Amino acid sequence: MKNVISVECDARGKMIVECLEKHIIQAKALGKVPVMVNATASTTVLGAFDPFNDIADVCEKHGIWLHVDSAWGGGYLLSNDYRYKLAGVHRADSVTWNPHKLMGQTLQCSALLTKHLGLLKECNSIGATYLFQKDKQYDLDYDTGDKTIQCGRHNDIFKLWLTWRAKGDAGYEEQINQVHALSRYLLGRLKQAADFELVLDEPESTNVCFWYVPDSLRNMSHGVARDTILHRVAPKIKAAMMQAGTVMIGYQPLETKPNFFRYVCANPSATQSDIDFLLDEIRRLGKAEDIKGSYTSEQITK
């Protein structure tokens, strides 16, 4: 990892392009050769989309390969309402895309796409004649095994083709619009609730990150002491969820932020009633843990 340079992001998790170019110039001054920039379409936690056009400008200026990790956010391209989030992604040299995420395909289904024709074959082909005969009586371009790092593994793309044939572009667009709308419903509910706080007021993707704030912390001033206790809340509630078997949701910290819940709307079968139940269950379990004193063994001072 000593040859990987982290680029600073803004408060929303988006790459700061000025910092990117600064690191490139500094690396070149040290005699190093920057070979690739990795941008992201919907980051894992905050769901941020990097500014692809601006990043592409920098990469083209310095002759650097641009890769976009759109494993999560790539599915937005199928929505006419939201594909603007990936503006400029066509300028990338390569893109990763996981239909088993936002598009709801069964695990696993992943793709690596590049606009450089023949590159995958050049990188991966070994021309094993015992596997890939050259005298077949059809177009050898259909033999994909010698072009991929997976070679003999199962064909992920076939089930995607079947599903796409069944749903069509319109079906996928409706599905993606639906899960995004559900995330906006959750966002609205959280904004109206006094016992929840949002990590981001307006997330870009279907990722909605939030804290449950128990009664014992509600009037406590923001600061290290409050964050220390708040950091324990999500893990305690998650443990109670697992024991109760009623609902499951992930949580994590982020830099200096204490643990928060991260709900990722991806299931097109989910409803607003499911969202209501989730919040009610967090409240029920959270209040029970608060009454037991699970979040702190010390007296909280305001």
PDB file of C-alpha atoms in Angstrom:
ATOM      1  CA  MET A   1       0.000   0.000   0.000  1.00  0.00           C
ATOM      2  CA  LYS A   2       3.027   2.331   0.132  1.00  0.00           C
ATOM      3  CA  ASN A   3       2.407   3.250  -3.510  1.00  0.00           C
ATOM      4  CA  VAL A   4      -1.264   4.134  -2.922  1.00  0.00           C
ATOM      5  CA  ILE A   5      -1.982   7.774  -2.115  1.00  0.00           C
ATOM      6  CA  SER A   6      -5.250   8.727  -0.421  1.00  0.00           C
ATOM      7  CA  VAL A   7      -6.929  11.841  -1.765  1.00  0.00           C
ATOM      8  CA  GLU A   8      -8.809  14.126   0.591  1.00  0.00           C
ATOM      9  CA  CYS A   9     -12.610  14.258   0.392  1.00  0.00           C
ATOM     10  CA  ASP A  10     -15.105  16.914   1.361  1.00  0.00           C
ATOM     11  CA  ALA A  11     -17.666  16.574   4.134  1.00  0.00           C
ATOM     12  CA  ARG A  12     -19.993  14.654   1.809  1.00  0.00           C
ATOM     13  CA  GLY A  13     -17.329  12.084   0.925  1.00  0.00           C
ATOM     14  CA  LYS A  14     -16.580  13.413  -2.594  1.00  0.00           C
ATOM     15  CA  MET A  15     -13.014  13.559  -3.890  1.00  0.00           C
ATOM     16  CA  ILE A  16     -11.517  17.064  -3.852  1.00  0.00           C
ATOM     17  CA  VAL A  17     -10.092  17.487  -7.349  1.00  0.00           C
ATOM     18  CA  GLU A  18      -7.608  20.200  -6.354  1.00  0.00           C
ATOM     19  CA  CYS A  19      -6.095  17.819  -3.809  1.00  0.00           C
ATOM     20  CA  LEU A  20      -5.917  15.070  -6.444  1.00  0.00           C
ATOM     21  CA  GLU A  21      -3.860  17.203  -8.811  1.00  0.00           C
ATOM     22  CA  LYS A  22      -1.656  18.400  -5.959  1.00  0.00           C
ATOM     23  CA  HIS A  23      -0.768  14.790  -5.083  1.00  0.00           C
ATOM     24  CA  ILE A  24      -0.080  13.978  -8.742  1.00  0.00           C
ATOM     25  CA  ILE A  25       2.297  16.932  -9.093  1.00  0.00           C
ATOM     26  CA  GLN A  26       4.048  16.060  -5.821  1.00  0.00           C
ATOM     27  CA  ALA A  27       4.485  12.428  -6.881  1.00  0.00           C
ATOM     28  CA  LYS A  28       5.964  13.444 -10.221  1.00  0.00           C
ATOM     29  CA  ALA A  29       8.367  15.826  -8.477  1.00  0.00           C
ATOM     30  CA  LEU A  30       9.659  12.837  -6.488  1.00  0.00           C
ATOM     31  CA  GLY A  31      10.307  10.894  -9.688  1.00  0.00           C
ATOM     32  CA  LYS A  32       7.258   8.664  -9.322  1.00  0.00           C
ATOM     33  CA  VAL A  33       4.847   7.800 -12.132  1.00  0.00           C
ATOM     34  CA  PRO A  34       1.149   8.014 -11.225  1.00  0.00           C
ATOM     35  CA  VAL A  35      -0.593   5.286 -13.240  1.00  0.00           C
ATOM     36  CA  MET A  36      -4.232   5.282 -12.114  1.00  0.00           C
ATOM     37  CA  VAL A  37      -6.848   7.335 -10.312  1.00  0.00           C
ATOM     38  CA  ASN A  38      -9.711   5.448  -8.664  1.00  0.00           C
ATOM     39  CA  ALA A  39     -12.949   7.422  -8.463  1.00  0.00           C
ATOM     40  CA  THR A  40     -16.206   6.132  -6.981  1.00  0.00           C
ATOM     41  CA  ALA A  41     -19.848   6.177  -7.988  1.00  0.00           C
ATOM     42  CA  SER A  42     -21.681   5.887  -4.660  1.00  0.00           C
ATOM     43  CA  THR A  43     -19.231   5.213  -1.867  1.00  0.00           C
ATOM     44  CA  THR A  44     -19.945   2.319   0.483  1.00  0.00           C
ATOM     45  CA  VAL A  45     -20.938   4.337   3.532  1.00  0.00           C
ATOM     46  CA  LEU A  46     -22.135   7.822   2.542  1.00  0.00           C
ATOM     47  CA  GLY A  47     -23.125   6.973  -1.041  1.00  0.00           C
ATOM     48  CA  ALA A  48     -21.089   9.844  -2.524  1.00  0.00           C
ATOM     49  CA  PHE A  49     -20.491  10.322  -6.259  1.00  0.00           C
ATOM     50  CA  ASP A  50     -17.148  11.810  -7.232  1.00  0.00           C
ATOM     51  CA  PRO A  51     -17.029  14.649  -9.820  1.00  0.00           C
ATOM     52  CA  PHE A  52     -16.075  12.460 -12.795  1.00  0.00           C
ATOM     53  CA  ASN A  53     -15.730  15.162 -15.435  1.00  0.00           C
ATOM     54  CA  ASP A  54     -13.369  17.218 -13.304  1.00  0.00           C
ATOM     55  CA  ILE A  55     -11.346  14.142 -12.370  1.00  0.00           C
ATOM     56  CA  ALA A  56     -11.214  13.064 -16.031  1.00  0.00           C
ATOM     57  CA  ASP A  57      -9.834  16.498 -16.962  1.00  0.00           C
ATOM     58  CA  VAL A  58      -6.964  16.008 -14.514  1.00  0.00           C
ATOM     59  CA  CYS A  59      -6.291  12.450 -15.671  1.00  0.00           C
ATOM     60  CA  GLU A  60      -6.219  13.449 -19.340  1.00  0.00           C
ATOM     61  CA  LYS A  61      -3.931  16.377 -18.561  1.00  0.00           C
ATOM     62  CA  HIS A  62      -1.407  14.117 -16.821  1.00  0.00           C
ATOM     63  CA  GLY A  63      -1.866  10.991 -18.949  1.00  0.00           C
ATOM     64  CA  ILE A  64      -3.271   8.826 -16.141  1.00  0.00           C
ATOM     65  CA  TRP A  65      -5.705   5.912 -16.391  1.00  0.00           C
ATOM     66  CA  LEU A  66      -9.088   6.713 -14.824  1.00  0.00           C
ATOM     67  CA  HIS A  67     -10.969   3.861 -13.185  1.00  0.00           C
ATOM     68  CA  VAL A  68     -14.443   4.341 -11.727  1.00  0.00           C
ATOM     69  CA  ASP A  69     -15.715   1.983  -9.056  1.00  0.00           C
ATOM     70  CA  SER A  70     -19.429   2.034  -9.790  1.00  0.00           C
ATOM     71  CA  ALA A  71     -20.090  -1.292  -8.080  1.00  0.00           C
ATOM     72  CA  TRP A  72     -22.957   0.264  -6.136  1.00  0.00           C
ATOM     73  CA  GLY A  73     -23.979   3.350  -8.091  1.00  0.00           C
ATOM     74  CA  GLY A  74     -23.668   2.032 -11.641  1.00  0.00           C
ATOM     75  CA  GLY A  75     -27.284   0.922 -11.683  1.00  0.00           C
ATOM     76  CA  TYR A  76     -28.393   4.571 -11.651  1.00  0.00           C
ATOM     77  CA  LEU A  77     -27.483   4.695 -15.346  1.00  0.00           C
ATOM     78  CA  LEU A  78     -30.697   2.774 -16.006  1.00  0.00           C
ATOM     79  CA  SER A  79     -32.819   5.578 -14.553  1.00  0.00           C
ATOM     80  CA  ASN A  80     -33.523   8.621 -16.708  1.00  0.00           C
ATOM     81  CA  ASP A  81     -34.281  10.547 -13.513  1.00  0.00           C
ATOM     82  CA  TYR A  82     -30.983   9.810 -11.754  1.00  0.00           C
ATOM     83  CA  ARG A  83     -28.368   8.920 -14.362  1.00  0.00           C
ATOM     84  CA  TYR A  84     -27.053  12.492 -14.088  1.00  0.00           C
ATOM     85  CA  LYS A  85     -25.294  11.325 -10.936  1.00  0.00           C
ATOM     86  CA  LEU A  86     -22.778   9.519 -13.162  1.00  0.00           C
ATOM     87  CA  ALA A  87     -22.178  12.434 -15.542  1.00  0.00           C
ATOM     88  CA  GLY A  88     -18.724  12.021 -17.079  1.00  0.00           C
ATOM     89  CA  VAL A  89     -18.347   8.310 -16.298  1.00  0.00           C
ATOM     90  CA  HIS A  90     -18.087   7.649 -20.054  1.00  0.00           C
ATOM     91  CA  ARG A  91     -14.666   9.302 -19.944  1.00  0.00           C
ATOM     92  CA  ALA A  92     -13.268   6.580 -17.676  1.00  0.00           C
ATOM     93  CA  ASP A  93     -10.811   4.039 -19.051  1.00  0.00           C
ATOM     94  CA  SER A  94     -12.400   1.277 -17.000  1.00  0.00           C
ATOM     95  CA  VAL A  95     -15.426   0.770 -14.792  1.00  0.00           C
ATOM     96  CA  THR A  96     -16.475  -1.862 -12.266  1.00  0.00           C
ATOM     97  CA  TRP A  97     -20.182  -2.574 -11.932  1.00  0.00           C
ATOM     98  CA  ASN A  98     -22.057  -4.980  -9.658  1.00  0.00           C
ATOM     99  CA  PRO A  99     -25.603  -5.746 -10.866  1.00  0.00           C
ATOM    100  CA  HIS A 100     -26.070  -7.780  -7.674  1.00  0.00           C
ATOM    101  CA  LYS A 101     -26.260  -4.506  -5.744  1.00  0.00           C
ATOM    102  CA  LEU A 102     -28.577  -1.696  -6.841  1.00  0.00           C
ATOM    103  CA  MET A 103     -30.082  -3.779  -9.652  1.00  0.00           C
ATOM    104  CA  GLY A 104     -30.949  -6.616  -7.259  1.00  0.00           C
ATOM    105  CA  GLN A 105     -29.402  -9.448  -9.286  1.00  0.00           C
ATOM    106  CA  THR A 106     -28.649 -12.620  -7.320  1.00  0.00           C
ATOM    107  CA  LEU A 107     -25.134 -12.979  -5.925  1.00  0.00           C
ATOM    108  CA  GLN A 108     -22.738 -12.820  -7.430  1.00  0.00           C
ATOM    109  CA  CYS A 109     -22.819 -10.774 -10.613  1.00  0.00           C
ATOM    110  CA  SER A 110     -19.934  -8.424 -11.275  1.00  0.00           C
ATOM    111  CA  ALA A 111     -18.414  -6.851 -14.364  1.00  0.00           C
ATOM    112  CA  LEU A 112     -15.197  -5.072 -15.311  1.00  0.00           C
ATOM    113  CA  LEU A 113     -15.735  -2.875 -18.369  1.00  0.00           C
ATOM    114  CA  THR A 114     -13.134  -1.043 -20.434  1.00  0.00           C
ATOM    115  CA  LYS A 115     -13.436   1.049 -23.567  1.00  0.00           C
ATOM    116  CA  HIS A 116     -10.052  -0.157 -24.834  1.00  0.00           C
ATOM    117  CA  LEU A 117     -10.859  -2.884 -27.347  1.00  0.00           C
ATOM    118  CA  GLY A 118      -8.704  -5.991 -27.018  1.00  0.00           C
ATOM    119  CA  LEU A 119      -7.075  -4.940 -23.756  1.00  0.00           C
ATOM    120  CA  LEU A 120      -8.569  -7.714 -21.605  1.00  0.00           C
ATOM    121  CA  LYS A 121      -7.429 -10.346 -24.085  1.00  0.00           C
ATOM    122  CA  GLU A 122      -3.972  -8.811 -24.226  1.00  0.00           C
ATOM    123  CA  CYS A 123      -3.698  -8.822 -20.429  1.00  0.00           C
ATOM    124  CA  ASN A 124      -5.231 -12.215 -19.648  1.00  0.00           C
ATOM    125  CA  SER A 125      -4.810 -14.487 -22.669  1.00  0.00           C
ATOM    126  CA  ILE A 126      -2.272 -17.307 -22.540  1.00  0.00           C
ATOM    127  CA  GLY A 127      -3.616 -19.096 -25.607  1.00  0.00           C
ATOM    128  CA  ALA A 128      -3.872 -22.525 -24.009  1.00  0.00           C
ATOM    129  CA  THR A 129      -4.640 -24.776 -26.982  1.00  0.00           C
ATOM    130  CA  TYR A 130      -5.981 -27.548 -24.742  1.00  0.00           C
ATOM    131  CA  LEU A 131      -8.743 -25.137 -23.697  1.00  0.00           C
ATOM    132  CA  PHE A 132      -9.193 -22.719 -26.564  1.00  0.00           C
ATOM    133  CA  GLN A 133      -8.844 -24.393 -29.932  1.00  0.00           C
ATOM    134  CA  LYS A 134      -8.109 -22.180 -32.933  1.00  0.00           C
ATOM    135  CA  ASP A 135      -9.837 -24.292 -35.595  1.00  0.00           C
ATOM    136  CA  LYS A 136     -13.416 -23.991 -34.320  1.00  0.00           C
ATOM    137  CA  GLN A 137     -16.036 -23.514 -37.020  1.00  0.00           C
ATOM    138  CA  TYR A 138     -17.402 -20.235 -35.668  1.00  0.00           C
ATOM    139  CA  ASP A 139     -16.294 -16.755 -34.612  1.00  0.00           C
ATOM    140  CA  LEU A 140     -13.722 -17.184 -31.833  1.00  0.00           C
ATOM    141  CA  ASP A 141     -14.695 -13.799 -30.375  1.00  0.00           C
ATOM    142  CA  TYR A 142     -17.481 -15.660 -28.574  1.00  0.00           C
ATOM    143  CA  ASP A 143     -14.914 -17.573 -26.495  1.00  0.00           C
ATOM    144  CA  THR A 144     -14.669 -15.303 -23.458  1.00  0.00           C
ATOM    145  CA  GLY A 145     -12.653 -17.600 -21.194  1.00  0.00           C
ATOM    146  CA  ASP A 146      -9.284 -16.446 -22.513  1.00  0.00           C
ATOM    147  CA  LYS A 147     -10.169 -12.781 -22.011  1.00  0.00           C
ATOM    148  CA  THR A 148     -11.072 -12.779 -18.328  1.00  0.00           C
ATOM    149  CA  ILE A 149      -9.248 -13.240 -15.049  1.00  0.00           C
ATOM    150  CA  GLN A 150     -11.994 -15.695 -14.039  1.00  0.00           C
ATOM    151  CA  CYS A 151     -11.489 -18.153 -16.910  1.00  0.00           C
ATOM    152  CA  GLY A 152     -13.344 -21.338 -15.879  1.00  0.00           C
ATOM    153  CA  ARG A 153     -15.681 -19.893 -13.257  1.00  0.00           C
ATOM    154  CA  HIS A 154     -19.432 -19.745 -13.784  1.00  0.00           C
ATOM    155  CA  ASN A 155     -20.842 -17.267 -16.272  1.00  0.00           C
ATOM    156  CA  ASP A 156     -22.216 -14.382 -14.200  1.00  0.00           C
ATOM    157  CA  ILE A 157     -23.546 -12.508 -17.209  1.00  0.00           C
ATOM    158  CA  PHE A 158     -26.075 -15.171 -18.261  1.00  0.00           C
ATOM    159  CA  LYS A 159     -28.425 -14.665 -15.310  1.00  0.00           C
ATOM    160  CA  LEU A 160     -28.198 -10.891 -15.794  1.00  0.00           C
ATOM    161  CA  TRP A 161     -29.170 -11.350 -19.448  1.00  0.00           C
ATOM    162  CA  LEU A 162     -32.162 -13.471 -18.439  1.00  0.00           C
ATOM    163  CA  THR A 163     -33.325 -10.970 -15.827  1.00  0.00           C
ATOM    164  CA  TRP A 164     -32.841  -8.033 -18.181  1.00  0.00           C
ATOM    165  CA  ARG A 165     -34.847  -9.829 -20.843  1.00  0.00           C
ATOM    166  CA  ALA A 166     -37.661 -10.339 -18.335  1.00  0.00           C
ATOM    167  CA  LYS A 167     -37.686  -6.817 -16.843  1.00  0.00           C
ATOM    168  CA  GLY A 168     -36.467  -4.746 -19.756  1.00  0.00           C
ATOM    169  CA  ASP A 169     -34.999  -1.265 -19.466  1.00  0.00           C
ATOM    170  CA  ALA A 170     -38.330   0.100 -18.256  1.00  0.00           C
ATOM    171  CA  GLY A 171     -38.598  -2.524 -15.525  1.00  0.00           C
ATOM    172  CA  TYR A 172     -35.129  -1.785 -14.190  1.00  0.00           C
ATOM    173  CA  GLU A 173     -35.763   1.947 -14.328  1.00  0.00           C
ATOM    174  CA  GLU A 174     -38.957   1.540 -12.322  1.00  0.00           C
ATOM    175  CA  GLN A 175     -37.140  -0.634  -9.764  1.00  0.00           C
ATOM    176  CA  ILE A 176     -34.293   1.815  -9.267  1.00  0.00           C
ATOM    177  CA  ASN A 177     -36.642   4.797  -9.029  1.00  0.00           C
ATOM    178  CA  GLN A 178     -38.693   2.883  -6.482  1.00  0.00           C
ATOM    179  CA  VAL A 179     -35.819   2.077  -4.104  1.00  0.00           C
ATOM    180  CA  HIS A 180     -34.543   5.654  -4.403  1.00  0.00           C
ATOM    181  CA  ALA A 181     -38.011   6.981  -3.534  1.00  0.00           C
ATOM    182  CA  LEU A 182     -38.092   4.661  -0.528  1.00  0.00           C
ATOM    183  CA  SER A 183     -34.811   6.103   0.688  1.00  0.00           C
ATOM    184  CA  ARG A 184     -36.327   9.602   0.419  1.00  0.00           C
ATOM    185  CA  TYR A 185     -39.280   8.413   2.503  1.00  0.00           C
ATOM    186  CA  LEU A 186     -36.892   7.212   5.208  1.00  0.00           C
ATOM    187  CA  LEU A 187     -35.012  10.494   4.986  1.00  0.00           C
ATOM    188  CA  GLY A 188     -38.239  12.439   5.503  1.00  0.00           C
ATOM    189  CA  ARG A 189     -39.237  10.345   8.507  1.00  0.00           C
ATOM    190  CA  LEU A 190     -35.846  10.864  10.134  1.00  0.00           C
ATOM    191  CA  LYS A 191     -35.958  14.627   9.606  1.00  0.00           C
ATOM    192  CA  GLN A 192     -39.280  14.778  11.416  1.00  0.00           C
ATOM    193  CA  ALA A 193     -38.129  12.700  14.406  1.00  0.00           C
ATOM    194  CA  ALA A 194     -36.636  14.262  17.530  1.00  0.00           C
ATOM    195  CA  ASP A 195     -34.887  11.037  18.555  1.00  0.00           C
ATOM    196  CA  PHE A 196     -32.931  10.556  15.313  1.00  0.00           C
ATOM    197  CA  GLU A 197     -30.114  12.610  13.775  1.00  0.00           C
ATOM    198  CA  LEU A 198     -28.870  12.406  10.191  1.00  0.00           C
ATOM    199  CA  VAL A 199     -25.215  12.084   9.252  1.00  0.00           C
ATOM    200  CA  LEU A 200     -25.968  13.808   5.912  1.00  0.00           C
ATOM    201  CA  ASP A 201     -29.102  15.890   5.395  1.00  0.00           C
ATOM    202  CA  GLU A 202     -29.268  15.095   1.671  1.00  0.00           C
ATOM    203  CA  PRO A 203     -27.463  11.874   0.725  1.00  0.00           C
ATOM    204  CA  GLU A 204     -26.894  11.314  -3.003  1.00  0.00           C
ATOM    205  CA  SER A 205     -27.571   7.598  -3.116  1.00  0.00           C
ATOM    206  CA  THR A 206     -30.004   5.255  -1.379  1.00  0.00           C
ATOM    207  CA  ASN A 207     -27.626   5.080   1.603  1.00  0.00           C
ATOM    208  CA  VAL A 208     -29.226   6.816   4.572  1.00  0.00           C
ATOM    209  CA  CYS A 209     -26.967   7.162   7.618  1.00  0.00           C
ATOM    210  CA  PHE A 210     -28.330   8.200  11.003  1.00  0.00           C
ATOM    211  CA  TRP A 211     -27.991   8.058  14.762  1.00  0.00           C
ATOM    212  CA  TYR A 212     -30.631   7.004  17.255  1.00  0.00           C
ATOM    213  CA  VAL A 213     -30.324   9.400  20.198  1.00  0.00           C
ATOM    214  CA  PRO A 214     -31.742   7.907  23.433  1.00  0.00           C
ATOM    215  CA  ASP A 215     -33.573   9.994  26.006  1.00  0.00           C
ATOM    216  CA  SER A 216     -30.521  10.068  28.290  1.00  0.00           C
ATOM    217  CA  LEU A 217     -28.499  11.888  25.607  1.00  0.00           C
ATOM    218  CA  ARG A 218     -31.195  14.121  24.150  1.00  0.00           C
ATOM    219  CA  ASN A 219     -30.302  17.234  26.172  1.00  0.00           C
ATOM    220  CA  MET A 220     -26.581  16.578  26.472  1.00  0.00           C
ATOM    221  CA  SER A 221     -24.277  19.093  24.788  1.00  0.00           C
ATOM    222  CA  HIS A 222     -22.472  17.917  21.663  1.00  0.00           C
ATOM    223  CA  GLY A 223     -18.869  17.005  22.333  1.00  0.00           C
ATOM    224  CA  VAL A 224     -16.470  14.198  23.186  1.00  0.00           C
ATOM    225  CA  ALA A 225     -18.440  12.986  26.212  1.00  0.00           C
ATOM    226  CA  ARG A 226     -21.669  12.717  24.227  1.00  0.00           C
ATOM    227  CA  ASP A 227     -19.952  11.060  21.268  1.00  0.00           C
ATOM    228  CA  THR A 228     -18.299   8.512  23.550  1.00  0.00           C
ATOM    229  CA  ILE A 229     -21.679   7.358  24.816  1.00  0.00           C
ATOM    230  CA  LEU A 230     -23.399   7.683  21.428  1.00  0.00           C
ATOM    231  CA  HIS A 231     -20.706   5.412  19.980  1.00  0.00           C
ATOM    232  CA  ARG A 232     -22.090   2.565  22.142  1.00  0.00           C
ATOM    233  CA  VAL A 233     -25.731   3.007  21.159  1.00  0.00           C
ATOM    234  CA  ALA A 234     -25.819   1.401  17.709  1.00  0.00           C
ATOM    235  CA  PRO A 235     -23.856  -1.743  18.718  1.00  0.00           C
ATOM    236  CA  LYS A 236     -26.131  -2.277  21.734  1.00  0.00           C
ATOM    237  CA  ILE A 237     -29.279  -1.911  19.645  1.00  0.00           C
ATOM    238  CA  LYS A 238     -27.842  -4.180  16.927  1.00  0.00           C
ATOM    239  CA  ALA A 239     -27.131  -6.866  19.525  1.00  0.00           C
ATOM    240  CA  ALA A 240     -30.703  -6.581  20.799  1.00  0.00           C
ATOM    241  CA  MET A 241     -31.979  -6.844  17.207  1.00  0.00           C
ATOM    242  CA  MET A 242     -30.044 -10.029  16.619  1.00  0.00           C
ATOM    243  CA  GLN A 243     -31.369 -11.518  19.842  1.00  0.00           C
ATOM    244  CA  ALA A 244     -34.945 -10.505  19.058  1.00  0.00           C
ATOM    245  CA  GLY A 245     -34.698 -11.620  15.446  1.00  0.00           C
ATOM    246  CA  THR A 246     -37.000  -8.855  14.228  1.00  0.00           C
ATOM    247  CA  VAL A 247     -34.857  -6.741  11.931  1.00  0.00           C
ATOM    248  CA  MET A 248     -31.265  -6.358  10.774  1.00  0.00           C
ATOM    249  CA  ILE A 249     -29.367  -3.185   9.878  1.00  0.00           C
ATOM    250  CA  GLY A 250     -25.671  -2.369   9.704  1.00  0.00           C
ATOM    251  CA  TYR A 251     -23.720   0.284  11.584  1.00  0.00           C
ATOM    252  CA  GLN A 252     -20.200   1.711  11.529  1.00  0.00           C
ATOM    253  CA  PRO A 253     -18.111   4.698  12.585  1.00  0.00           C
ATOM    254  CA  LEU A 254     -16.564   7.095  10.076  1.00  0.00           C
ATOM    255  CA  GLU A 255     -13.375   8.933  10.940  1.00  0.00           C
ATOM    256  CA  THR A 256     -14.242  10.955  14.068  1.00  0.00           C
ATOM    257  CA  LYS A 257     -17.980  10.264  13.859  1.00  0.00           C
ATOM    258  CA  PRO A 258     -19.356   7.804  16.447  1.00  0.00           C
ATOM    259  CA  ASN A 259     -21.131   4.626  15.326  1.00  0.00           C
ATOM    260  CA  PHE A 260     -24.228   5.281  13.241  1.00  0.00           C
ATOM    261  CA  PHE A 261     -26.800   3.136  11.449  1.00  0.00           C
ATOM    262  CA  ARG A 262     -26.591   2.806   7.660  1.00  0.00           C
ATOM    263  CA  TYR A 263     -29.747   1.772   5.873  1.00  0.00           C
ATOM    264  CA  VAL A 264     -29.215   0.939   2.196  1.00  0.00           C
ATOM    265  CA  CYS A 265     -32.471   0.847   0.226  1.00  0.00           C
ATOM    266  CA  ALA A 266     -32.012  -1.800  -2.453  1.00  0.00           C
ATOM    267  CA  ASN A 267     -34.919  -4.206  -2.048  1.00  0.00           C
ATOM    268  CA  PRO A 268     -37.742  -3.325  -4.471  1.00  0.00           C
ATOM    269  CA  SER A 269     -40.128  -5.422  -2.356  1.00  0.00           C
ATOM    270  CA  ALA A 270     -39.652  -3.189   0.686  1.00  0.00           C
ATOM    271  CA  THR A 271     -42.466  -0.782   1.542  1.00  0.00           C
ATOM    272  CA  GLN A 272     -42.996   2.354   3.583  1.00  0.00           C
ATOM    273  CA  SER A 273     -44.540   0.131   6.274  1.00  0.00           C
ATOM    274  CA  ASP A 274     -41.213  -1.727   6.489  1.00  0.00           C
ATOM    275  CA  ILE A 275     -39.415   1.578   7.022  1.00  0.00           C
ATOM    276  CA  ASP A 276     -41.905   2.531   9.741  1.00  0.00           C
ATOM    277  CA  PHE A 277     -41.376  -0.815  11.458  1.00  0.00           C
ATOM    278  CA  LEU A 278     -37.588  -0.404  11.314  1.00  0.00           C
ATOM    279  CA  LEU A 279     -37.693   2.978  13.059  1.00  0.00           C
ATOM    280  CA  ASP A 280     -40.236   1.791  15.615  1.00  0.00           C
ATOM    281  CA  GLU A 281     -38.103  -1.242  16.410  1.00  0.00           C
ATOM    282  CA  ILE A 282     -34.956   0.847  16.834  1.00  0.00           C
ATOM    283  CA  ARG A 283     -36.897   3.066  19.229  1.00  0.00           C
ATOM    284  CA  ARG A 284     -38.331   0.118  21.175  1.00  0.00           C
ATOM    285  CA  LEU A 285     -35.011  -1.639  21.586  1.00  0.00           C
ATOM    286  CA  GLY A 286     -33.109   1.607  22.097  1.00  0.00           C
ATOM    287  CA  LYS A 287     -35.386   2.726  24.927  1.00  0.00           C
ATOM    288  CA  ALA A 288     -35.148  -0.662  26.604  1.00  0.00           C
ATOM    289  CA  GLU A 289     -31.353  -0.536  26.535  1.00  0.00           C
ATOM    290  CA  ASP A 290     -31.400   3.041  27.806  1.00  0.00           C
ATOM    291  CA  ILE A 291     -33.579   2.079  30.767  1.00  0.00           C
ATOM    292  CA  LYS A 292     -31.147  -0.753  31.603  1.00  0.00           C
ATOM    293  CA  GLY A 293     -28.256   1.709  31.533  1.00  0.00           C
ATOM    294  CA  SER A 294     -26.532  -0.222  28.777  1.00  0.00           C
ATOM    295  CA  TYR A 295     -24.977   2.821  27.153  1.00  0.00           C
ATOM    296  CA  THR A 296     -23.024   3.953  30.180  1.00  0.00           C
ATOM    297  CA  SER A 297     -22.141   2.638  33.597  1.00  0.00           C
ATOM    298  CA  GLU A 298     -21.424   6.136  34.842  1.00  0.00           C
ATOM    299  CA  GLN A 299     -23.788   8.952  35.749  1.00  0.00           C
ATOM    300  CA  ILE A 300     -24.306  11.235  32.775  1.00  0.00           C
ATOM    301  CA  THR A 301     -23.690  14.889  33.637  1.00  0.00           C
ATOM    302  CA  LYS A 302     -25.200  17.584  31.487  1.00  0.00           C
TER     303      LYS A 302
END
